[in-house]
C-alpha cells in the first residue's frame, strides 16, 4: 500500500453517491419541468447578487424564463436588532450572549411567492428563503473563515451581518448572533435540501445533490474523518506552520491553526484534483449524532461536538495574552453556552528556554493584579506578570491542564496543540504585553470578566501537582502503550497518548464514544477499522474516530516510534 507521510492541507473524500458538479449548468438541468419556485438559502456573507445573476443566466441559457425575489428586501425594519441577545452587563463592549433567535424573526411576514407561469422558474434567494414554501430547496454555503477574514480586513464593509444591509461588518455580531442563528437554521433544513452549493469560487460554484449529500454524511459518520485545516494570523503569531507545513500566512504569521473546531470546521468532498464541496462538520453531528458522538455523549451534549484541536504557533512570534476562560455557571448564565471552556496545552515543539505561564503564584494578590492591569491599560505601564502567574518550562511532550478560571498564556517559541472544550470565543484577557495591532490599536482586554472568573484557590505547589501532570500508563502491549497525560475531575474530557514503536500496532476501541487523534511525534500512522477502512495520518494531522467505528488499530509508519495525542469524553 502506498504511504504518504506528508501533512495534507486539503484532505478530501469521494462522495458516497453521485458526483460533485462544477458551475450552474448541471444543477439547473436537474430542475423539474414546469413552473416552480426555487429557494436558495444560506448565510448572510455570500455575494448574493452575484449568485442570483449567475443562476438566472444559467436558467435562461436552459431556455426557461426566470424571475428573482430577494428575501432580504422583505425583512422587517430593524430586523437585525431583533436577533441580538442583551449583554450582561447591559453596556458590555466585548461580548453578547449567544443569540437564541430564529431566522424567521427577521420577518414580520414571510413572503409567499406564487408559482410563475408556464415553464418559468421563480428564484427566491437569501437567508430565510427556505421559509417561503418552495418547490425545490438549495443551500448555498460559504465557509465561516471567509466572513471572519473579510470583516477583520474591512473587505466587506456592509451587508455581511445578518439583517444589517447598510451597517459595517462586526465580528462580535458575527460570532455571537449571526452564526448561532444561521447554524440552527441550516441544521433544521439540512435534511430536506435538494442541492448543496459551495460558493468559494463564485463564478464556478461546486455542488452536490441532496441525496448524495445525505449518503456521504452517512458514510463519513461511520469512519475516520479529517476536517480541512487552516491557519490565521494575529500579532503574536509565529512561523512554524509556514516553514514546516507549507501554509502561506495571510498576515505575516501562522498563529492559530484550526485543526478541528466543530462550529467552523468543514469536510472536503469531491475528487482530489476536481470540483469539491466543503460540508460543515457540524452536519455530521446533526444528521448522525449517535454514530458520531455515541449515545452517552449525545445525551450529554446534544449535537454539539464538545472537543476541539487547534495549534497555537508562537515559534518566532510573541507571548499569547495573559487570559482565562469563564467558569461553568458564568459561561451558562452570562454568555449562554451550555458548557464551559476547559483547555489543555500539549507542547509539540519548543525553542530553547521557552515557557508556559499557568496558575497563580503562592502569594498572588488579585487586588494588586487588578491595579496593575488597569495601569497597563490606562498608562502603558508594563505589568510584572510573573509576580502573579507561575512560569513553567515548555518541555516537548508535556501537557498543561487549564481548567476554567485558571490564568495562562503560551510563551514565545512554542508550538502548542490546544486540546480543549469546543467553546472558543471567550478569552477573558488581562494583559497583552502592551502590543498594538497593524492599525496601531491595543487589543480589547475584558479584564472585568476575567477577575469575575479568576480561581484564587488553586495556587503555588497545587498548580504544579494538579495541572502539570506526569504520564501514567493505562494499558500496554507488544511495542505499544497508552498513557494518561492529563485528567481532572472537574473536566469532562481526558487527554491520553498512544506510544507505538516502529512496526507495531496498538489496538483500540471507541467503546461508544468518539476519539480524536493527532500525531505529535514520528512520521505518522495508519488507522485500520473493523469494516476494512484505512486512513493515513501524518505528523501534525488530526483525525476524528466516530463512536460508530468501534474497534480499530493504530499502526506506526516510518523508522521511529510514533506518539499520538488522543482525547475522549470521560464518564461524568
Coordinates of C-alpha atoms in Angstrom, one line a residue:
X1 CA 0.0 0.0 0.0
X2 CA 1.5 3.4 -0.9
X3 CA 2.1 5.6 2.1
X4 CA 2.1 9.4 2.2
X5 CA 3.6 10.8 5.4
X6 CA 3.4 14.5 4.4
X7 CA 0.9 16.9 6.0
X8 CA -2.1 17.3 3.7
X9 CA -3.6 20.8 4.0
X10 CA -6.6 19.7 1.8
X11 CA -7.8 16.3 2.9
X12 CA -10.8 15.2 0.9
X13 CA -13.2 12.3 0.5
X14 CA -15.1 11.0 -2.5
X15 CA -18.9 11.3 -2.4
X16 CA -20.7 8.1 -1.4
X17 CA -23.1 8.7 -4.3
X18 CA -23.3 10.9 -7.3
X19 CA -20.6 13.4 -8.2
X20 CA -19.7 17.0 -7.5
X21 CA -20.8 19.3 -10.3
X22 CA -18.9 22.5 -11.3
X23 CA -20.9 25.5 -12.4
X24 CA -24.6 26.3 -12.7
X25 CA -25.5 24.3 -15.8
X26 CA -25.8 20.8 -14.2
X27 CA -27.9 21.9 -11.2
X28 CA -30.2 23.9 -13.5
X29 CA -30.5 21.0 -15.9
X30 CA -31.7 18.8 -13.0
X31 CA -34.6 21.1 -12.0
X32 CA -38.1 19.7 -12.6
X33 CA -40.0 20.8 -15.6
X34 CA -43.0 23.1 -15.3
X35 CA -43.4 26.3 -13.3
X36 CA -41.6 26.1 -10.0
X37 CA -40.4 28.1 -7.0
X38 CA -36.7 27.5 -6.3
X39 CA -35.4 28.8 -3.0
X40 CA -31.7 29.3 -2.4
X41 CA -31.0 29.7 1.3
X42 CA -27.6 30.4 3.0
X43 CA -25.5 32.7 5.2
X44 CA -25.6 36.5 5.0
X45 CA -21.9 36.8 4.0
X46 CA -22.5 35.4 0.5
X47 CA -22.3 37.6 -2.5
X48 CA -26.0 37.1 -3.1
X49 CA -26.2 39.5 -6.1
X50 CA -23.5 37.6 -8.0
X51 CA -25.1 34.3 -7.1
X52 CA -28.6 35.4 -8.3
X53 CA -27.1 36.8 -11.5
X54 CA -25.1 33.6 -12.3
X55 CA -28.0 31.3 -11.5
X56 CA -30.5 33.4 -13.6
X57 CA -28.2 33.4 -16.6
X58 CA -27.9 29.6 -16.4
X59 CA -31.7 29.2 -16.2
X60 CA -32.2 31.5 -19.3
X61 CA -29.5 29.5 -21.1
X62 CA -31.5 26.4 -20.5
X63 CA -34.4 28.0 -22.3
X64 CA -36.6 28.9 -19.3
X65 CA -37.9 32.2 -18.1
X66 CA -36.7 33.3 -14.7
X67 CA -37.6 36.0 -12.2
X68 CA -35.9 36.8 -8.9
X69 CA -37.0 37.6 -5.4
X70 CA -34.5 38.7 -2.8
X71 CA -36.0 37.8 0.6
X72 CA -33.8 40.4 2.3
X73 CA -36.0 43.1 0.7
X74 CA -38.8 41.6 2.8
X75 CA -37.1 41.8 6.2
X76 CA -38.8 43.9 8.8
X77 CA -37.4 47.4 9.5
X78 CA -34.6 47.0 12.0
X79 CA -34.8 43.2 11.7
X80 CA -31.2 42.6 12.6
X81 CA -31.7 44.1 16.1
X82 CA -34.4 41.5 16.8
X83 CA -31.7 38.8 16.8
X84 CA -29.3 40.2 19.3
X85 CA -29.4 38.9 22.9
X86 CA -28.9 41.6 25.5
X87 CA -25.4 41.6 27.1
X88 CA -24.8 41.1 30.8
X89 CA -23.9 43.7 31.9
X90 CA -26.0 45.8 29.5
X91 CA -23.1 48.0 28.4
X92 CA -20.6 45.2 27.8
X93 CA -18.4 46.3 24.9
X94 CA -16.8 42.9 24.4
X95 CA -19.4 40.1 24.4
X96 CA -23.1 39.4 23.9
X97 CA -24.7 36.1 24.9
X98 CA -25.3 33.6 22.1
X99 CA -28.4 34.6 20.3
X100 CA -31.4 32.3 20.7
X101 CA -33.3 33.9 17.9
X102 CA -34.6 32.3 14.7
X103 CA -34.2 33.4 11.1
X104 CA -38.0 33.7 11.0
X105 CA -37.6 36.6 13.4
X106 CA -36.2 38.7 10.6
X107 CA -39.7 38.9 9.1
X108 CA -43.0 40.4 10.1
X109 CA -44.5 38.1 7.5
X110 CA -42.6 35.7 5.3
X111 CA -43.2 36.3 1.6
X112 CA -45.3 33.6 -0.2
X113 CA -44.4 33.9 -3.9
X114 CA -46.8 32.1 -6.1
X115 CA -45.7 29.9 -8.9
X116 CA -44.8 31.6 -12.2
X117 CA -46.5 31.0 -15.5
X118 CA -45.7 28.1 -17.9
X119 CA -42.1 26.6 -17.6
X120 CA -40.6 29.6 -15.7
X121 CA -38.5 29.5 -12.6
X122 CA -39.1 31.9 -9.7
X123 CA -35.8 32.1 -7.7
X124 CA -36.2 33.2 -4.1
X125 CA -32.8 33.8 -2.5
X126 CA -31.1 35.0 0.7
X127 CA -31.1 33.9 4.3
X128 CA -34.5 32.6 5.2
X129 CA -35.5 31.7 1.6
X130 CA -36.4 28.2 2.7
X131 CA -39.3 29.6 4.7
X132 CA -41.1 30.7 1.5
X133 CA -42.6 27.2 0.9
X134 CA -40.5 26.5 -2.3
X135 CA -40.9 23.5 -4.6
X136 CA -37.1 23.0 -4.7
X137 CA -34.6 24.0 -1.9
X138 CA -31.0 24.6 -2.5
X139 CA -28.5 25.7 0.2
X140 CA -25.6 27.9 -0.9
X141 CA -22.7 28.0 1.6
X142 CA -19.5 29.9 2.2
X143 CA -17.2 28.6 5.0
X144 CA -17.1 30.9 8.0
X145 CA -13.4 31.7 7.7
X146 CA -14.3 33.9 4.6
X147 CA -16.6 36.1 6.6
X148 CA -14.3 36.4 9.6
X149 CA -11.3 37.3 7.4
X150 CA -13.3 39.8 5.4
X151 CA -14.7 41.6 8.4
X152 CA -11.2 41.6 10.0
X153 CA -9.7 43.2 6.9
X154 CA -12.7 45.5 6.2
X155 CA -13.2 43.9 2.8
X156 CA -16.9 43.5 3.2
X157 CA -17.8 46.9 4.6
X158 CA -21.6 46.5 4.6
X159 CA -24.1 43.6 4.5
X160 CA -22.0 40.8 5.9
X161 CA -24.1 40.7 9.2
X162 CA -27.5 39.2 9.2
X163 CA -30.3 41.7 8.8
X164 CA -28.0 44.7 8.6
X165 CA -27.7 45.6 4.9
X166 CA -26.2 49.0 5.4
X167 CA -24.0 48.5 8.5
X168 CA -20.3 47.8 8.5
X169 CA -19.3 44.2 9.3
X170 CA -18.8 43.5 13.0
X171 CA -17.0 40.4 14.4
X172 CA -18.8 40.4 17.8
X173 CA -22.1 40.4 15.9
X174 CA -20.8 37.7 13.6
X175 CA -19.7 35.3 16.3
X176 CA -22.4 35.7 18.9
X177 CA -25.5 36.5 16.8
X178 CA -25.2 35.6 13.2
X179 CA -23.5 32.3 13.4
X180 CA -25.7 30.8 16.2
X181 CA -28.9 31.9 14.4
X182 CA -27.7 30.7 10.9
X183 CA -26.3 27.4 12.2
X184 CA -29.6 26.4 13.8
X185 CA -31.4 27.4 10.7
X186 CA -29.1 25.4 8.4
X187 CA -29.2 22.4 10.7
X188 CA -33.0 22.4 10.8
X189 CA -33.4 22.4 7.0
X190 CA -30.4 20.2 6.0
X191 CA -32.5 17.1 5.8
X192 CA -34.6 18.5 3.0
X193 CA -32.0 20.3 1.0
X194 CA -32.2 19.2 -2.7
X195 CA -28.7 20.5 -3.6
X196 CA -25.7 21.8 -1.5
X197 CA -23.8 24.6 -3.3
X198 CA -20.3 25.7 -2.3
X199 CA -19.6 29.3 -3.4
X200 CA -15.9 29.6 -2.6
X201 CA -15.4 30.1 -6.3
X202 CA -18.4 32.4 -7.1
X203 CA -18.1 32.2 -10.9
X204 CA -18.0 28.4 -10.9
X205 CA -19.7 27.1 -7.8
X206 CA -19.4 23.4 -6.9
X207 CA -22.5 21.4 -5.8
X208 CA -23.8 18.0 -4.7
X209 CA -27.4 16.9 -4.9
X210 CA -29.3 16.3 -1.7
X211 CA -29.5 12.5 -1.9
X212 CA -25.7 12.3 -2.5
X213 CA -25.1 14.8 0.3
X214 CA -27.0 12.6 2.8
X215 CA -25.4 9.4 1.6
X216 CA -22.0 10.9 2.0
X217 CA -22.8 12.2 5.5
X218 CA -24.0 8.7 6.5
X219 CA -20.8 7.2 5.2
X220 CA -18.4 9.7 6.8
X221 CA -20.2 9.4 10.2
X222 CA -19.1 5.7 10.4
X223 CA -15.4 6.0 9.6
X224 CA -12.3 8.1 10.4
X225 CA -12.6 11.6 9.0
X226 CA -10.3 14.7 8.9
X227 CA -11.5 18.3 8.5
X228 CA -9.9 20.9 6.3
X229 CA -7.3 22.8 8.4
X230 CA -6.3 26.4 8.1
X231 CA -4.2 29.0 9.9
X232 CA -4.9 32.6 10.5
X233 CA -2.7 35.4 11.7
X234 CA -2.5 37.5 14.8
X235 CA 0.0 40.0 16.3
X236 CA 1.5 37.2 18.5
X237 CA 1.8 34.5 15.8
X238 CA 4.8 32.6 14.7
X239 CA 6.4 30.9 11.7
X240 CA 6.3 27.1 12.4
X241 CA 3.2 26.2 10.3
X242 CA 4.5 28.2 7.4
X243 CA 8.0 26.7 7.5
X244 CA 7.1 23.1 8.4
X245 CA 3.6 22.6 7.0
X246 CA 3.7 24.9 4.0
X247 CA 0.8 27.2 4.9
X248 CA 1.0 30.7 3.4
X249 CA 0.4 33.3 6.1
X250 CA -2.2 35.9 5.3
X251 CA -0.9 38.4 7.8
X252 CA 2.8 37.5 8.1
X253 CA 2.5 34.6 10.5
X254 CA 0.7 31.4 11.2
X255 CA -0.8 32.0 14.7
X256 CA -3.9 29.9 15.2
X257 CA -4.3 26.6 13.4
X258 CA -7.8 25.3 13.1
X259 CA -7.4 21.5 13.0
X260 CA -10.8 20.7 14.4
X261 CA -13.1 23.4 15.7
X262 CA -16.5 21.9 15.1
X263 CA -18.6 25.1 14.6
X264 CA -16.2 26.3 11.9
X265 CA -14.7 23.1 10.5
X266 CA -15.6 21.6 7.1
X267 CA -15.0 18.3 5.3
X268 CA -14.0 18.5 1.6
X269 CA -15.9 16.1 -0.6
X270 CA -15.0 15.5 -4.3
X271 CA -12.2 14.4 -6.4
X272 CA -8.7 15.5 -5.3
X273 CA -8.0 17.5 -8.4
X274 CA -11.6 18.2 -9.4
X275 CA -14.6 20.0 -8.1
X276 CA -15.2 19.9 -4.4
X277 CA -17.8 21.0 -1.9
X278 CA -16.9 21.8 1.7
X279 CA -19.6 20.4 4.0
X280 CA -19.8 21.7 7.6
X281 CA -18.5 19.1 10.1
X282 CA -21.4 20.0 12.3
X283 CA -23.9 18.4 9.8
X284 CA -22.3 15.0 10.6
X285 CA -23.3 15.5 14.2
X286 CA -26.8 16.9 13.4
X287 CA -27.7 14.1 10.9
X288 CA -25.9 11.3 12.7
X289 CA -25.4 12.2 16.3
X290 CA -25.3 8.7 17.8
X291 CA -22.8 7.5 15.2
X292 CA -20.6 10.5 15.6
X293 CA -20.8 11.2 19.3
X294 CA -22.1 8.0 20.9
X295 CA -25.3 7.6 22.9
X296 CA -23.9 8.9 26.2
X297 CA -22.1 11.9 24.7
X298 CA -25.2 12.7 22.6
X299 CA -27.4 12.7 25.7
X300 CA -25.0 15.0 27.5
X301 CA -24.1 17.4 24.7
X302 CA -26.9 17.1 22.2
X303 CA -25.5 17.6 18.7
X304 CA -22.6 19.8 19.9
X305 CA -19.3 18.2 19.2
X306 CA -17.6 19.0 22.5
X307 CA -13.8 18.8 21.9
X308 CA -11.6 20.8 19.7
X309 CA -8.0 20.6 18.5
X310 CA -6.0 23.6 17.3
X311 CA -2.5 24.9 17.2
X312 CA -1.1 28.0 18.8
X313 CA 2.1 28.9 16.9
X314 CA 4.5 31.3 18.7
X315 CA 7.7 29.9 17.1
X316 CA 9.5 33.1 16.1
X317 CA 6.5 35.0 17.5
X318 CA 5.5 36.5 20.8
X319 CA 3.7 35.6 24.0
X320 CA 0.0 35.0 23.9
X321 CA -2.1 37.3 26.0
X322 CA -2.5 36.5 29.7
X323 CA -6.1 35.3 30.0
X324 CA -8.5 32.8 31.4
X325 CA -11.9 31.3 30.4
X326 CA -15.3 31.5 32.0
X327 CA -16.3 29.1 34.8
X328 CA -19.3 26.9 34.2
X329 CA -22.1 28.9 35.8
X330 CA -20.8 32.2 34.4
X331 CA -20.5 30.7 30.9
X332 CA -24.1 29.5 31.1
X333 CA -25.7 32.5 32.7
X334 CA -23.8 35.4 31.1
X335 CA -22.7 34.0 27.7
X336 CA -25.4 31.4 27.0
X337 CA -23.2 28.5 26.2
X338 CA -24.3 25.3 28.0
X339 CA -20.8 24.0 28.9
X340 CA -17.6 25.7 29.7
X341 CA -14.2 26.3 28.1
X342 CA -11.7 24.0 29.8
X343 CA -8.4 23.8 27.9
X344 CA -5.1 21.9 27.8
X345 CA -1.8 22.7 26.1
X346 CA 0.3 19.9 24.7
X347 CA 3.8 21.1 23.7
X348 CA 4.5 19.7 20.2
X349 CA 7.7 21.8 19.6
X350 CA 9.6 24.4 21.6
X351 CA 12.6 26.7 21.2
X352 CA 15.3 26.5 23.9
X353 CA 14.2 28.3 27.1
X354 CA 10.5 28.8 26.1
X355 CA 7.9 28.8 28.8
X356 CA 4.2 28.4 29.6
X357 CA 2.5 30.7 32.1
X358 CA 0.0 28.8 34.2
X359 CA -1.7 29.3 37.6
X360 CA -1.3 31.8 40.4
X361 CA 1.8 32.1 42.4
X362 CA 1.6 31.3 46.1
X363 CA 1.4 34.9 47.1
X364 CA -0.5 36.4 44.2
X365 CA -2.8 39.2 45.3
X366 CA -5.8 39.7 43.0
X367 CA -6.2 43.4 44.2
X368 CA -2.7 44.2 43.2
X369 CA -3.0 42.3 40.0
X370 CA -6.2 44.3 39.1
X371 CA -4.5 47.6 39.8
X372 CA -1.5 46.7 37.6
X373 CA -3.8 45.6 34.8
X374 CA -5.6 48.9 34.9
X375 CA -2.3 50.8 34.9
X376 CA -1.2 48.9 31.9
X377 CA -4.4 49.8 30.0
X378 CA -4.5 53.4 31.1
X379 CA -0.8 54.4 31.1
X380 CA 1.0 51.7 29.2
X381 CA 2.9 50.6 32.4
X382 CA 4.4 47.1 31.9
X383 CA 2.8 44.5 34.2
X384 CA 5.1 42.2 36.2
X385 CA 3.2 39.1 35.1
X386 CA 5.4 36.5 36.9
X387 CA 4.6 38.2 40.2
X388 CA 1.1 36.8 39.8
X389 CA 1.3 33.8 37.4
X390 CA 3.8 30.9 37.5
X391 CA 6.2 30.3 34.7
X392 CA 6.9 26.6 33.7
X393 CA 9.4 25.1 31.2
X394 CA 7.8 24.2 27.9
X395 CA 9.1 20.7 27.6
X396 CA 8.2 18.9 24.4
X397 CA 5.6 16.3 25.2
X398 CA 4.3 18.0 28.4
X399 CA 0.6 18.6 28.8
X400 CA -0.6 21.6 30.8
X401 CA -4.1 21.4 32.3
X402 CA -6.0 24.6 32.1
X403 CA -9.4 24.3 33.8
X404 CA -11.8 27.3 33.5
X405 CA -10.8 30.2 35.7
X406 CA -7.0 29.5 35.5
X407 CA -4.8 32.3 34.2
X408 CA -2.5 31.2 31.5
X409 CA -0.5 32.0 28.3
X410 CA 1.7 30.1 26.0
X411 CA 5.1 31.9 25.8
X412 CA 7.1 32.8 22.7
X413 CA 8.9 30.0 21.0
X414 CA 6.2 27.3 21.3
X415 CA 4.1 25.2 19.1
X416 CA 1.2 24.2 21.4
X417 CA -1.5 21.7 20.4
X418 CA -4.6 23.0 22.3
X419 CA -6.8 20.1 23.2
X420 CA -9.8 21.8 24.6
X421 CA -13.6 22.1 25.1
X422 CA -15.3 23.3 21.9
X423 CA -16.3 26.8 23.1
X424 CA -13.5 29.1 21.8
X425 CA -14.9 32.7 21.7
X426 CA -14.4 33.6 25.4
X427 CA -10.8 34.6 26.1
X428 CA -11.1 36.9 29.1
X429 CA -7.8 38.8 28.7
X430 CA -5.9 40.7 31.4
X431 CA -2.8 41.7 29.6
X432 CA -1.4 41.7 26.1
X433 CA 2.2 42.9 26.7
X434 CA 1.3 46.4 25.5
X435 CA 1.1 45.1 21.9
X436 CA -0.5 47.1 19.1
X437 CA -2.3 45.6 16.0
X438 CA -1.5 46.6 12.4
X439 CA -3.7 49.7 12.8
X440 CA -1.9 50.8 16.0
X441 CA -4.7 49.9 18.3
X442 CA -4.4 48.0 21.6
X443 CA -6.2 44.6 21.8
X444 CA -9.5 44.7 23.8
X445 CA -9.0 43.5 27.3
X446 CA -12.2 42.3 29.0
X447 CA -10.5 42.1 32.4
X448 CA -13.6 42.7 34.5
X449 CA -15.0 39.4 33.1
X450 CA -11.6 37.9 33.8
X451 CA -11.5 38.9 37.5
X452 CA -15.1 37.7 37.9
X453 CA -13.9 34.2 36.9
X454 CA -10.4 34.1 38.5
X455 CA -9.9 30.9 40.5
X456 CA -7.9 32.1 43.5
X457 CA -8.0 28.7 45.3
X458 CA -5.5 26.8 43.2
X459 CA -2.1 28.4 43.5
X460 CA 1.5 27.6 44.4
X461 CA 2.5 24.0 44.6
X462 CA -1.0 22.8 43.9
X463 CA -0.7 24.2 40.3
X464 CA 2.4 22.0 39.5
X465 CA 0.9 19.0 41.3
X466 CA -2.5 19.1 39.7
X467 CA -2.1 20.9 36.4
X468 CA 1.4 19.8 35.2
X469 CA 0.8 16.0 35.4
X470 CA 3.2 13.2 34.7
X471 CA 2.2 10.4 32.3
X472 CA 0.6 7.3 33.8
X473 CA 0.4 4.1 31.8
X474 CA -3.2 3.0 31.3
X475 CA -2.6 -0.2 29.2
X476 CA 0.2 -1.7 27.1
X477 CA 1.1 -4.5 24.7
X478 CA 3.8 -5.6 22.4
X479 CA 5.5 -2.5 21.2
X480 CA 2.9 0.0 22.4
X481 CA 1.4 1.7 25.4
X482 CA -1.4 4.1 26.2
X483 CA -0.7 6.8 28.8
X484 CA -3.0 9.2 30.6
X485 CA -1.2 12.6 30.3
X486 CA -3.9 14.7 31.7
X487 CA -7.2 14.3 33.6
X488 CA -9.1 16.2 36.2
X489 CA -12.4 15.5 38.0
X490 CA -13.7 18.9 37.0
X491 CA -13.0 18.4 33.3
X492 CA -15.3 16.3 31.1
X493 CA -12.6 15.0 28.8
X494 CA -9.2 13.4 29.3
X495 CA -6.0 13.5 27.2
X496 CA -4.2 10.3 26.6
X497 CA -1.1 9.4 24.5
X498 CA -0.5 6.3 22.4
X499 CA 3.2 5.5 22.0
X500 CA 3.7 3.0 19.2
X501 CA 7.1 1.5 18.3
X502 CA 8.3 1.1 14.7
X503 CA 6.4 -1.7 13.0
X504 CA 4.0 -2.1 15.9
X505 CA 0.2 -1.7 16.1
X506 CA -1.9 -0.6 19.0
X507 CA -5.5 -2.0 19.3
X508 CA -8.2 0.5 20.4
X509 CA -11.9 0.7 20.6
X510 CA -14.2 3.8 20.7
X511 CA -16.5 1.8 23.1
X512 CA -19.4 4.0 22.2
X513 CA -17.7 7.5 22.4
X514 CA -15.7 9.3 19.7
X515 CA -11.9 9.7 19.8
X516 CA -9.7 12.4 18.4
X517 CA -6.1 11.6 17.4
X518 CA -3.2 13.8 16.5
X519 CA 0.3 12.7 15.5
X520 CA 2.5 14.7 17.9
X521 CA 5.8 12.9 17.1
X522 CA 7.1 10.5 14.5
X523 CA 6.3 10.2 10.8
X524 CA 2.7 9.1 11.0
X525 CA 0.3 6.2 11.4
X526 CA -2.4 4.4 9.6
X527 CA -5.7 3.8 11.2
X528 CA -7.4 0.5 10.4
X529 CA -11.1 -0.1 11.2
X530 CA -13.0 -3.3 11.7
X531 CA -15.0 -2.7 8.5
X532 CA -11.8 -2.6 6.4
X533 CA -11.3 1.2 6.1
X534 CA -7.8 2.6 6.3
X535 CA -6.9 6.2 6.9
X536 CA -3.3 7.6 6.9
X537 CA -2.4 10.2 9.4
X538 CA 0.9 12.3 9.0
X539 CA 2.8 14.2 11.6
X540 CA 0.7 17.2 12.9
X541 CA -2.6 16.0 11.4
X542 CA -5.8 15.5 13.4
X543 CA -8.4 12.8 12.8
X544 CA -11.8 12.1 14.3
X545 CA -12.8 8.5 15.0
X546 CA -16.6 8.5 15.3
X547 CA -18.2 6.4 18.0
X548 CA -19.7 4.1 15.4
X549 CA -16.2 2.9 14.4
X550 CA -15.8 0.6 17.4
X551 CA -12.6 -1.5 17.4
X552 CA -9.7 -0.1 15.4
X553 CA -5.9 -0.3 15.2
X554 CA -3.2 2.3 15.1
X555 CA -0.2 1.1 13.1
X556 CA 3.1 3.1 13.2
X557 CA 4.7 4.3 10.0
X558 CA 8.3 5.2 9.4
X559 CA 11.5 4.3 11.1
X560 CA 10.8 5.5 14.7
X561 CA 8.2 5.4 17.4
X562 CA 5.0 7.4 16.8
X563 CA 3.4 9.4 19.6
X564 CA -0.3 10.2 19.1
X565 CA -2.3 12.5 21.3
X566 CA -5.8 11.2 21.9
X567 CA -8.8 12.9 23.5
X568 CA -12.1 11.5 24.6
X569 CA -15.1 12.4 26.8
X570 CA -15.0 10.6 30.1
X571 CA -17.8 9.4 32.3
X572 CA -19.4 12.2 34.4

